Amino acid sequence: MNINDLFELQAKLDAHIEKEHPRQPGEDRLAKKILALQVELGELCNCWRGFKFWSEDQKPRTDEPIECETCDGWGSETDPYGICMSSDKCENCSGTGFVGSRNPLLEEYVDCLHFILSIGLDINVDTNINYGMTISRDVTEQFFEVYRDVLEVKESVEFEFDGVEKYRDLLVPDFLGLGKMLGFTWEQIEQAYLAKNKINHLRQELGY
């Protein structure tokens, strides 16, 4: 599977969201998606942390423990207020208080990917395009490139220029390059996207 195959999955999610949250008269949903992408890029950058020259901790957030929901991380039985009630080990987490780990940096990256795919569908890109990958001299500059690309796509659509060209030749290649520079393989990105896509469908079912 490659990025082209994900467009179909994104189209199904977008249709689900449109059903649960119909567009309102005069609503510019594309503008909202572009703004949402910028917000998600900021969250991704914050998770990367490499720009935080003022901090001793510039390590990307790639390994965060998942707290056990059964015992609220205590490792044993708790009351409704989260107070430990027993010395017996929680069976769900074997008393560790955790049930695995997550990669926040990767999760933020695929959140961006969801919006990038959705924007592409909104501006009617050819979903069978063969995308390349572009890489800058460092991650900071790569973030700047992606931010610039997002604005160029917006302005091209707004002024009726070829937003598809900007999307195809700039935004997607730079975003894929960013993923590589952050250390992700395509297999990791794909699996994380599929997992989050399922969560997003479930959220719509639950009235998120």
Backbone as numpy.savetxt, mean C-alpha at the origin, in Angstrom:
# Nx Ny Nz CAx CAy CAz Cx Cy Cz
2.62 -14.30 -12.41 1.78 -13.10 -12.41 2.66 -11.85 -12.41
2.20 -10.81 -13.16 2.93 -9.54 -13.15 1.95 -8.41 -12.86
2.42 -7.19 -12.93 1.56 -6.06 -12.56 0.32 -5.98 -13.42
0.41 -6.40 -14.69 -0.75 -6.35 -15.57 -1.89 -7.21 -15.05
-1.54 -8.35 -14.46 -2.57 -9.25 -13.93 -3.29 -8.65 -12.73
-2.62 -7.74 -12.03 -3.22 -7.14 -10.85 -4.31 -6.13 -11.21
-4.28 -5.60 -12.43 -5.31 -4.65 -12.84 -6.70 -5.28 -12.75
-6.81 -6.54 -13.15 -8.11 -7.21 -13.10 -8.61 -7.33 -11.67
-7.71 -7.68 -10.75 -8.09 -7.77 -9.34 -8.48 -6.41 -8.79
-7.73 -5.38 -9.20 -8.04 -4.03 -8.74 -9.39 -3.57 -9.28
-9.68 -3.94 -10.54 -10.96 -3.55 -11.14 -12.13 -4.14 -10.35
-11.98 -5.36 -9.89 -13.04 -6.00 -9.09 -13.20 -5.29 -7.74
-12.07 -4.92 -7.13 -12.14 -4.19 -5.87 -12.77 -2.82 -6.07
-12.38 -2.13 -7.14 -12.95 -0.81 -7.41 -14.45 -0.91 -7.62
-14.90 -1.95 -8.33 -16.34 -2.14 -8.56 -17.07 -2.38 -7.24
-16.42 -3.13 -6.35 -17.00 -3.40 -5.04 -17.13 -2.10 -4.24
-16.10 -1.28 -4.29 -16.12 0.00 -3.57 -17.17 0.94 -4.17
-17.27 0.96 -5.51 -18.27 1.80 -6.18 -19.68 1.39 -5.77
-19.88 0.09 -5.60 -21.20 -0.41 -5.20 -21.55 0.04 -3.78
-20.56 -0.06 -2.89 -20.80 0.31 -1.49 -20.77 1.82 -1.27
-20.00 2.51 -2.12 -19.85 3.97 -1.97 -19.99 4.61 -3.35
-21.22 4.72 -3.86 -21.44 5.29 -5.21 -20.89 6.70 -5.33
-20.39 7.01 -6.50 -19.91 8.37 -6.75 -21.07 9.36 -6.68
-20.79 10.50 -6.08 -21.80 11.53 -5.94 -21.74 12.48 -7.14
-22.85 13.11 -7.48 -22.85 14.07 -8.59 -21.77 15.13 -8.42
-20.96 15.30 -9.46 -19.91 16.31 -9.42 -18.65 15.88 -8.68
-18.65 14.69 -8.12 -17.48 14.23 -7.36 -16.32 13.91 -8.29
-15.16 14.42 -7.97 -13.93 14.10 -8.73 -13.20 13.00 -7.97
-13.60 11.77 -8.22 -13.01 10.67 -7.46 -11.57 10.41 -7.87
-11.23 10.71 -9.12 -9.84 10.54 -9.54 -8.93 11.45 -8.72
-9.35 12.70 -8.50 -8.55 13.63 -7.69 -8.38 13.08 -6.28
-9.42 12.47 -5.74 -9.34 11.91 -4.40 -8.38 10.73 -4.36
-8.38 9.93 -5.42 -7.45 8.79 -5.48 -6.01 9.28 -5.56
-5.80 10.34 -6.33 -4.44 10.89 -6.45 -3.98 11.46 -5.12
-4.86 12.16 -4.42 -4.50 12.68 -3.10 -4.25 11.53 -2.13
-5.08 10.50 -2.19 -4.89 9.33 -1.33 -3.54 8.68 -1.60
-3.15 8.62 -2.87 -1.84 8.05 -3.21 -0.72 8.88 -2.61
-0.84 10.20 -2.67 0.19 11.05 -2.07 0.30 10.83 -0.56
-0.85 10.65 0.09 -0.86 10.38 1.53 -0.17 9.05 1.81
-0.50 8.03 1.02 0.10 6.71 1.22 1.60 6.74 0.95
2.03 7.52 -0.03 3.46 7.65 -0.29 4.16 8.27 0.92
3.50 9.23 1.56 4.06 9.83 2.77 4.19 8.80 3.88
3.19 7.95 4.02 3.25 6.90 5.04 4.34 5.89 4.73
4.50 5.59 3.44 5.58 4.69 3.03 6.93 5.30 3.35
7.10 6.57 3.03 8.36 7.26 3.30 8.65 7.29 4.80
7.62 7.52 5.59 7.79 7.57 7.04 8.22 6.21 7.58
7.73 5.14 6.96 8.10 3.79 7.37 9.54 3.47 6.94
9.97 4.07 5.84 11.35 3.87 5.37 12.34 4.55 6.30
12.06 5.78 6.72 12.80 6.52 7.73 14.18 7.02 7.29
14.60 6.72 6.10 15.94 7.08 5.67 16.20 8.56 5.54
15.14 9.37 5.53 15.30 10.83 5.41 15.45 11.50 6.77
15.30 10.75 7.85 15.27 11.33 9.19 16.69 11.52 9.74
17.38 12.50 9.16 18.78 12.75 9.52 18.94 13.14 10.98
17.88 13.61 11.61 17.93 14.06 13.00 17.81 12.91 14.00
17.58 11.70 13.49 17.33 10.56 14.36 18.44 9.52 14.27
18.74 8.89 15.39 19.67 7.77 15.40 19.03 6.52 14.81
17.72 6.51 14.76 16.97 5.36 14.27 16.44 5.64 12.87
17.22 5.26 11.87 16.80 5.44 10.48 16.57 4.09 9.80
16.38 3.07 10.60 16.18 1.72 10.06 14.74 1.56 9.57
14.55 1.06 8.35 13.19 0.84 7.84 12.41 -0.11 8.73
11.11 0.14 8.82 10.23 -0.71 9.63 9.80 -1.92 8.80
10.56 -2.99 8.89 10.30 -4.18 8.08 9.95 -5.41 8.90
9.97 -5.30 10.21 9.69 -6.47 11.05 9.02 -6.01 12.35
7.72 -6.17 12.40 6.96 -5.74 13.57 6.13 -6.91 14.09
6.24 -7.26 15.36 5.48 -8.40 15.90 3.98 -8.15 15.87
3.22 -9.21 15.63 1.76 -9.13 15.63 1.26 -9.63 16.98
0.61 -8.76 17.71 0.12 -9.10 19.04 -1.02 -10.11 18.98
-1.00 -11.08 19.87 -2.05 -12.09 19.94 -3.37 -11.44 20.36
-4.42 -11.65 19.57 -5.72 -11.06 19.90 -6.41 -11.80 21.05
-6.05 -13.07 21.23 -6.69 -13.86 22.28 -6.32 -13.36 23.67
-5.03 -13.06 23.87 -4.57 -12.63 25.20 -4.13 -11.17 25.23
-4.34 -10.45 24.10 -3.94 -9.04 24.02 -2.45 -8.83 24.27
-1.66 -9.84 23.93 -0.21 -9.70 24.07 0.34 -10.04 25.44
-0.52 -10.45 26.37 -0.08 -10.77 27.73 0.54 -12.16 27.80
0.15 -13.05 26.93 0.67 -14.43 26.97 -0.16 -15.36 27.84
-1.19 -14.80 28.48 -2.08 -15.61 29.31 -3.46 -14.97 29.30
-4.40 -15.60 29.93 -5.78 -15.13 29.90 -5.91 -13.73 30.50
-6.75 -12.90 29.85 -6.97 -11.54 30.35 -8.47 -11.29 30.51
-8.82 -10.29 31.31 -10.22 -9.91 31.45 -10.57 -8.89 30.36
-11.82 -8.47 30.27 -12.21 -7.53 29.21 -11.43 -6.22 29.20
-10.77 -5.90 30.30 -10.01 -4.66 30.38 -8.52 -4.87 30.09
-8.17 -6.10 29.69 -6.79 -6.39 29.34 -5.91 -6.71 30.52
-6.51 -6.97 31.67 -5.72 -7.28 32.86 -5.49 -8.79 32.94
-4.24 -9.18 33.16 -3.90 -10.60 33.22 -4.65 -11.27 34.38
-5.33 -12.38 34.05 -6.13 -13.08 35.05 -5.54 -14.43 35.45
-4.62 -14.94 34.66 -4.14 -16.30 34.90 -2.67 -16.42 34.54
-2.02 -17.37 35.17 -0.63 -17.66 34.85 -0.52 -18.73 33.78
-1.66 -19.30 33.37 -1.65 -20.32 32.32 -1.31 -19.69 30.98
-0.52 -20.38 30.20 -0.13 -19.87 28.90 -1.33 -19.80 27.96
-1.35 -18.75 27.18 -2.37 -18.62 26.14 -2.11 -19.69 25.08
-3.13 -20.46 24.74 -2.96 -21.54 23.78 -2.74 -21.01 22.37
-3.28 -19.85 22.07 -3.18 -19.31 20.71 -1.75 -18.90 20.36
-1.02 -18.37 21.33 0.34 -17.88 21.06 1.41 -18.62 21.86
1.01 -19.69 22.54 1.93 -20.49 23.37 2.60 -19.64 24.45
1.90 -18.61 24.89 2.42 -17.80 25.98 3.38 -16.71 25.58
3.63 -16.55 24.27 4.60 -15.52 23.84 3.97 -14.14 23.76
2.66 -14.09 23.58 1.98 -12.82 23.40 1.93 -12.35 21.96
2.61 -13.09 21.06 2.66 -12.71 19.65 2.35 -13.90 18.75
1.81 -13.61 17.56 1.42 -14.69 16.64 2.09 -14.54 15.27
3.26 -13.96 15.25 3.98 -13.78 14.00 4.49 -12.36 13.87
4.80 -11.98 12.65 5.31 -10.63 12.41 4.78 -10.11 11.08
4.89 -8.82 10.89 4.45 -8.17 9.66 5.54 -7.23 9.18
5.45 -6.86 7.91 6.41 -5.95 7.30 5.68 -4.64 6.96
5.68 -3.67 7.89 4.94 -2.42 7.64 5.38 -1.70 6.37
6.67 -1.72 6.05 7.17 -1.04 4.86 6.54 -1.64 3.60
6.50 -2.95 3.53 5.91 -3.62 2.38 4.41 -3.36 2.33
3.75 -3.36 3.48 2.31 -3.12 3.52 1.99 -1.72 3.01
2.80 -0.74 3.38 2.56 0.62 2.91 2.81 0.71 1.40
3.80 -0.05 0.92 4.09 -0.03 -0.52 2.91 -0.56 -1.31
2.30 -1.66 -0.87 1.18 -2.22 -1.62 -0.08 -1.37 -1.45
-0.19 -0.62 -0.37 -1.29 0.34 -0.26 -1.17 1.38 -1.38
0.04 1.84 -1.63 0.28 2.75 -2.76 -0.06 2.07 -4.08
0.34 0.82 -4.21 0.10 0.09 -5.45 -1.38 -0.02 -5.76
-2.20 -0.24 -4.74 -3.65 -0.28 -4.95 -4.14 1.00 -5.62
-3.69 2.15 -5.13 -4.15 3.41 -5.69 -3.56 3.66 -7.08
-2.32 3.25 -7.29 -1.71 3.42 -8.61 -2.49 2.62 -9.66
-2.83 1.39 -9.33 -3.61 0.57 -10.26 -4.99 1.18 -10.50
-5.62 1.65 -9.44 -6.95 2.23 -9.55 -6.93 3.50 -10.40
-5.90 4.31 -10.23 -5.76 5.52 -11.05 -5.60 5.14 -12.52
-4.79 4.11 -12.78 -4.61 3.65 -14.15 -5.92 3.22 -14.78
-6.74 2.52 -14.03 -8.04 2.10 -14.54 -8.94 3.30 -14.81
-8.87 4.30 -13.95 -9.71 5.50 -14.12 -9.35 6.28 -15.38
-8.07 6.29 -15.74 -7.68 7.06 -16.93 -7.57 6.17 -18.17
-8.07 4.91 -18.02 -8.20 3.99 -19.16 -6.87 3.61 -19.79
-5.91 3.23 -18.98 -4.64 2.75 -19.54 -4.85 1.37 -20.17
-3.99 1.03 -21.08 -3.97 -0.32 -21.63 -3.34 -1.23 -20.58
-4.12 -2.14 -20.04 -3.62 -2.97 -18.94 -2.67 -4.06 -19.42
-2.39 -4.10 -20.71 -1.43 -5.09 -21.23 -0.09 -4.46 -21.59
0.12 -3.23 -21.15 1.39 -2.54 -21.40 2.54 -3.27 -20.72
3.68 -3.32 -21.39 4.89 -3.86 -20.77 5.63 -2.71 -20.09
5.63 -2.72 -18.78 6.25 -1.62 -18.03 7.72 -1.90 -17.78
8.51 -0.85 -17.87 9.91 -0.94 -17.51 10.10 -0.56 -16.05
11.35 -0.28 -15.70 11.67 0.12 -14.33 12.79 1.13 -14.38
12.62 2.23 -13.67 13.66 3.25 -13.62 14.12 3.44 -12.18
15.42 3.68 -12.03 16.02 3.80 -10.70 16.90 5.04 -10.64
16.73 5.84 -9.59 17.53 7.04 -9.39 18.79 6.72 -8.60
19.55 7.75 -8.25 20.83 7.53 -7.58 20.64 7.08 -6.12
19.51 7.44 -5.51 19.26 7.01 -4.14 17.76 7.01 -3.87
17.36 6.47 -2.73 15.94 6.31 -2.42 15.25 7.67 -2.25
15.94 8.62 -1.66 15.34 9.95 -1.48 14.94 10.53 -2.82
15.84 10.49 -3.79 15.54 11.02 -5.11 14.44 10.21 -5.79
14.40 8.91 -5.54 13.36 8.07 -6.13 11.97 8.47 -5.61
11.89 8.78 -4.32 10.62 9.27 -3.78 10.21 10.57 -4.47
11.18 11.48 -4.65 10.87 12.74 -5.33 10.34 12.48 -6.73
10.96 11.53 -7.44 10.52 11.21 -8.80 9.08 10.72 -8.81
8.73 9.84 -7.88 7.37 9.31 -7.84 6.38 10.42 -7.51
6.73 11.28 -6.54 5.85 12.41 -6.21 5.64 13.31 -7.43
6.72 13.59 -8.16 6.59 14.42 -9.36 5.71 13.74 -10.39
5.88 12.43 -10.54 5.09 11.69 -11.53 3.60 11.77 -11.22
3.26 11.66 -9.95 1.85 11.71 -9.55 1.24 13.04 -9.96
1.96 14.13 -9.71 1.45 15.46 -10.06 1.38 15.64 -11.57
2.33 15.06 -12.30 2.31 15.17 -13.75 1.11 14.43 -14.34
0.80 13.28 -13.78 -0.38 12.55 -14.24 -1.63 13.39 -13.97
-1.73 13.95 -12.78 -2.90 14.77 -12.43 -3.04 15.95 -13.37
-1.93 16.68 -13.59 -1.99 17.86 -14.44 -2.29 17.49 -15.89
-1.77 16.37 -16.34 -2.02 15.95 -17.72 -3.49 15.62 -17.94
-4.09 14.95 -16.97 -5.51 14.63 -17.06 -6.35 15.90 -16.95
-5.98 16.76 -16.00 -6.73 17.98 -15.73 -6.76 18.91 -16.94
-5.62 19.00 -17.65 -5.52 19.90 -18.80 -5.69 19.16 -20.13
-6.22 17.92 -20.03 -6.56 17.11 -21.20 -5.37 16.81 -22.08
-4.20 16.63 -21.44 -3.05 16.12 -22.16 -3.05 14.60 -22.02
-1.97 13.97 -22.41 -1.93 12.52 -22.38 -1.48 12.01 -21.02
-2.44 11.89 -20.09 -2.12 11.36 -18.78 -1.68 9.92 -18.82
-2.18 9.19 -19.81 -1.80 7.78 -19.96 -0.31 7.65 -20.22
0.23 8.54 -21.03 1.66 8.51 -21.34 2.50 8.77 -20.09
2.10 9.76 -19.30 2.83 10.06 -18.07 2.75 8.87 -17.11
1.60 8.27 -17.04 1.40 7.11 -16.17 2.29 5.95 -16.61
2.28 5.68 -17.90 3.00 4.53 -18.46 4.51 4.72 -18.42
4.97 5.90 -18.80 6.41 6.12 -18.98 7.12 6.64 -17.73
6.35 7.19 -16.78 6.98 7.79 -15.60 6.53 7.14 -14.30
5.25 7.24 -13.99 4.76 6.84 -12.68 5.02 5.37 -12.37
4.56 4.47 -13.22 4.71 3.04 -12.92 6.17 2.61 -12.91
6.99 2.97 -13.93 8.40 2.56 -13.88 9.14 3.09 -12.64
8.85 4.34 -12.26 9.52 4.90 -11.08 9.03 4.21 -9.80
7.74 3.89 -9.75 7.21 3.24 -8.55 7.75 1.81 -8.44
7.86 1.11 -9.54 8.44 -0.24 -9.51 9.91 -0.16 -9.11
10.62 0.86 -9.61 12.01 1.05 -9.22 12.15 1.33 -7.74
11.19 2.09 -7.19 11.21 2.37 -5.75 11.09 1.07 -4.96
10.20 0.19 -5.40 10.05 -1.09 -4.71 11.34 -1.88 -4.69
12.04 -1.88 -5.81 13.32 -2.60 -5.88 14.34 -1.96 -4.95
14.38 -0.63 -4.92 15.34 0.07 -4.08 15.04 -0.12 -2.59
13.77 -0.37 -2.26 13.41 -0.64 -0.88 13.67 -2.09 -0.49
14.10 -2.89 -1.47 14.51 -4.26 -1.18 13.46 -5.33 -1.41
12.37 -4.99 -2.11 11.32 -5.98 -2.32 11.51 -6.74 -3.63
11.20 -8.01 -3.60 11.10 -8.78 -4.84 9.67 -8.65 -5.35
9.48 -8.95 -6.64 8.12 -8.87 -7.18 7.22 -9.90 -6.50
7.77 -11.05 -6.17 6.98 -12.09 -5.50 6.46 -11.59 -4.15
7.30 -10.87 -3.40 6.86 -10.31 -2.12 5.75 -9.27 -2.33
5.93 -8.42 -3.32 4.94 -7.38 -3.60 3.62 -8.02 -4.00
3.70 -8.99 -4.87 2.49 -9.66 -5.35 1.72 -10.33 -4.22
2.41 -11.06 -3.37 1.75 -11.76 -2.27 1.15 -10.76 -1.27
1.87 -9.68 -1.02 1.36 -8.66 -0.10 0.15 -7.95 -0.69
0.18 -7.72 -2.00 -0.96 -7.10 -2.66 -2.19 -8.00 -2.57
-2.02 -9.28 -2.86 -3.13 -10.22 -2.83 -3.74 -10.30 -1.43
-2.88 -10.30 -0.41 -3.36 -10.37 0.97 -4.15 -9.11 1.32
-3.63 -7.94 0.96 -4.31 -6.69 1.30 -5.59 -6.52 0.47
-5.57 -7.03 -0.76 -6.76 -6.96 -1.60 -7.93 -7.71 -0.95
-7.64 -8.87 -0.38 -8.67 -9.64 0.32 -9.20 -8.86 1.54
-8.29 -8.25 2.27 -8.69 -7.45 3.43 -9.58 -6.29 3.01
-9.23 -5.64 1.88 -10.01 -4.50 1.42 -11.42 -4.92 0.99
-11.55 -6.10 0.39 -12.88 -6.61 0.04 -13.68 -6.86 1.32
-13.03 -7.46 2.30 -13.70 -7.77 3.56 -14.16 -6.49 4.26
-13.33 -5.47 4.20 -13.69 -4.19 4.82 -14.95 -3.62 4.20
-15.08 -3.78 2.89 -16.30 -3.28 2.22 -17.52 -4.07 2.69
-17.34 -5.37 2.87 -18.45 -6.20 3.35 -18.87 -5.81 4.75
-17.91 -5.37 5.55 -18.18 -5.05 6.95 -18.54 -3.58 7.16
-18.65 -2.84 6.05 -19.05 -1.44 6.17 -17.94 -0.53 6.63
-16.73 -0.80 6.17 -15.54 0.01 6.57 -15.72 1.46 6.17
